[in-house]
Tab-separated table of C-alpha atoms in Angstrom:
chain	number	residue	atom	x	y	z
A	350	MET	CA	94.074	130.959	126.658
A	351	ASP	CA	91.682	133.271	124.875
A	352	ARG	CA	92.180	134.312	121.271
A	353	ARG	CA	93.531	137.809	122.036
A	354	LEU	CA	96.095	136.450	124.475
A	355	LYS	CA	97.231	133.857	121.912
A	356	LYS	CA	97.585	136.588	119.298
A	357	HIS	CA	99.749	138.702	121.599
A	358	ALA	CA	101.807	135.699	122.736
A	359	ASN	CA	102.522	135.013	119.066
A	360	ARG	CA	103.520	138.667	118.542
A	361	ARG	CA	105.939	138.436	121.471
A	362	ALA	CA	107.472	135.284	119.995
A	363	ARG	CA	107.813	136.967	116.588
A	364	LEU	CA	109.446	140.011	118.191
A	365	GLN	CA	111.870	137.748	120.037
A	366	GLN	CA	112.770	136.068	116.727
A	367	LEU	CA	113.308	139.447	115.112
A	368	ILE	CA	115.537	140.631	117.958
A	369	GLN	CA	117.585	137.455	117.627
A	370	GLU	CA	117.967	137.857	113.851
A	371	ARG	CA	118.568	141.609	113.709
A	372	ALA	CA	120.447	142.302	116.959
A	373	GLU	CA	121.963	138.979	118.132
A	374	GLY	CA	119.280	138.821	120.826
A	375	ASN	CA	120.266	142.177	122.314
A	376	GLN	CA	117.091	144.074	123.218
A	377	ALA	CA	118.912	147.377	123.768
A	378	LYS	CA	120.631	147.145	120.377
A	379	PHE	CA	117.375	146.264	118.653
A	380	GLY	CA	115.565	149.104	120.375
A	381	ALA	CA	118.248	151.591	119.358
A	382	GLN	CA	118.044	150.400	115.739
A	383	TYR	CA	114.289	150.992	115.575
A	384	GLY	CA	113.730	153.940	117.905
A	385	TYR	CA	112.668	152.246	121.149
A	386	ALA	CA	114.212	152.263	124.608
A	387	ARG	CA	115.352	148.874	125.869
A	388	ALA	CA	112.742	149.123	128.641
A	389	ARG	CA	109.981	149.539	126.052
A	390	ILE	CA	111.174	146.463	124.168
A	391	GLY	CA	111.070	144.620	127.499
A	392	GLN	CA	107.469	145.721	127.953
A	393	PHE	CA	106.563	144.470	124.478
A	394	LEU	CA	108.061	141.076	125.365
A	395	SER	CA	106.458	140.818	128.794
A	396	PRO	CA	103.483	138.467	129.107
A	397	SER	CA	102.345	140.372	132.184
A	398	TYR	CA	102.815	144.034	131.178
A	399	ASN	CA	99.419	145.528	130.293
A	400	GLY	CA	97.840	142.108	130.737
A	401	GLY	CA	100.054	140.702	127.984
A	402	LEU	CA	98.532	143.013	125.374
A	403	SER	CA	101.355	145.550	125.038
A	404	MET	CA	102.015	145.233	121.288
A	405	GLY	CA	98.936	146.867	119.836
A	406	GLU	CA	98.200	147.519	116.187
A	407	GLY	CA	100.067	150.833	116.099
A	408	VAL	CA	103.279	149.326	117.485
A	409	VAL	CA	103.038	146.325	115.186
A	410	GLU	CA	102.472	148.473	112.091
A	411	LYS	CA	105.328	150.814	113.007
A	412	LEU	CA	107.751	147.929	113.520
A	413	GLU	CA	106.681	146.177	110.319
A	414	VAL	CA	107.406	149.351	108.347
A	415	ALA	CA	110.663	150.140	110.183
A	416	CYS	CA	111.919	146.555	109.792
A	417	ASP	CA	110.745	146.298	106.175
A	418	LEU	CA	108.463	143.360	106.952
A	419	PRO	CA	105.314	142.386	105.060
A	420	ASP	CA	102.018	143.693	106.444
A	421	GLY	CA	100.733	141.324	109.098
A	422	TRP	CA	104.118	139.661	109.697
A	423	PHE	CA	103.747	139.821	113.484
A	424	ASP	CA	100.501	137.865	113.249
A	425	TRP	CA	101.914	135.075	111.100
A	426	PRO	CA	102.499	131.850	113.063
A	427	ALA	CA	105.655	132.020	115.181
A	428	ASP	CA	106.564	128.500	114.092
A	429	GLY	CA	107.602	129.981	110.746
A	430	SER	CA	104.939	128.185	108.748
A	431	LYS	CA	104.171	131.366	106.797
A	432	ASP	CA	107.670	132.796	106.563
A	433	TRP	CA	110.043	133.134	103.629
A	434	PRO	CA	109.390	130.079	101.456
A	435	PHE	CA	112.931	129.570	100.145
A	436	LYS	CA	115.441	127.519	102.094
A	437	ARG	CA	118.511	128.330	99.963
A	438	VAL	CA	117.755	131.974	99.115
A	439	ASP	CA	118.729	134.579	101.695
A	440	GLU	CA	115.725	136.825	102.354
A	441	GLN	CA	117.841	139.709	103.654
A	442	LYS	CA	120.018	139.658	100.538
A	443	ILE	CA	116.940	139.739	98.317
A	444	ARG	CA	115.405	142.589	100.333
A	445	SER	CA	118.642	144.579	100.094
A	446	LEU	CA	118.756	144.474	96.291
A	447	LYS	CA	118.322	147.690	94.365
A	448	PRO	CA	115.020	147.980	92.450
A	449	ALA	CA	116.638	147.187	89.077
A	450	GLU	CA	118.376	144.104	90.516
A	451	LEU	CA	115.177	142.956	92.193
A	452	SER	CA	113.318	143.342	88.913
A	453	LYS	CA	115.877	141.071	87.188
A	454	VAL	CA	115.475	138.406	89.869
A	455	GLU	CA	111.694	138.634	89.612
A	456	ASP	CA	111.816	138.351	85.796
A	457	SER	CA	114.069	135.281	86.075
A	458	LEU	CA	111.790	133.672	88.636
A	459	LEU	CA	108.727	134.198	86.462
A	460	GLU	CA	110.556	132.864	83.399
A	461	SER	CA	111.763	129.769	85.274
A	462	ALA	CA	108.297	129.074	86.648
A	463	ASN	CA	106.823	129.436	83.166
A	464	LEU	CA	109.369	126.938	81.770
A	465	LEU	CA	108.296	124.510	84.491
A	466	GLY	CA	104.638	125.044	83.629
A	467	LEU	CA	103.912	126.836	86.892
A	468	ASP	CA	101.680	129.867	87.095
A	469	ILE	CA	102.961	132.125	89.867
A	470	LYS	CA	102.243	135.467	88.225
A	471	LYS	CA	99.779	137.827	89.875
A	472	ALA	CA	96.499	138.224	88.039
């Protein structure tokens, strides 16, 4: 499989994961949440539609913004090797915090890391 096809296969797998997490696997529900018809979501997931290259950069960027995902999320490995690093901290709960609450969590994380002698602060 050539590099482009692998990239798009990974994007389809990531989209499938997202649909499972955000809409209990329901493509129509997911589409309605993010402004796509169920048929369009089906096209994005199809390995044969448009030669398997249906999720282009514009679609990926739009979904990353709409779903509040980090830039490039759809191109991270589908095996989760680059996903949320914490096993006991709920990513959705963190992402739903208000800015002031998020700032408190971030301050506590930096303080804890410093106490452990770990440098995790951005330069």
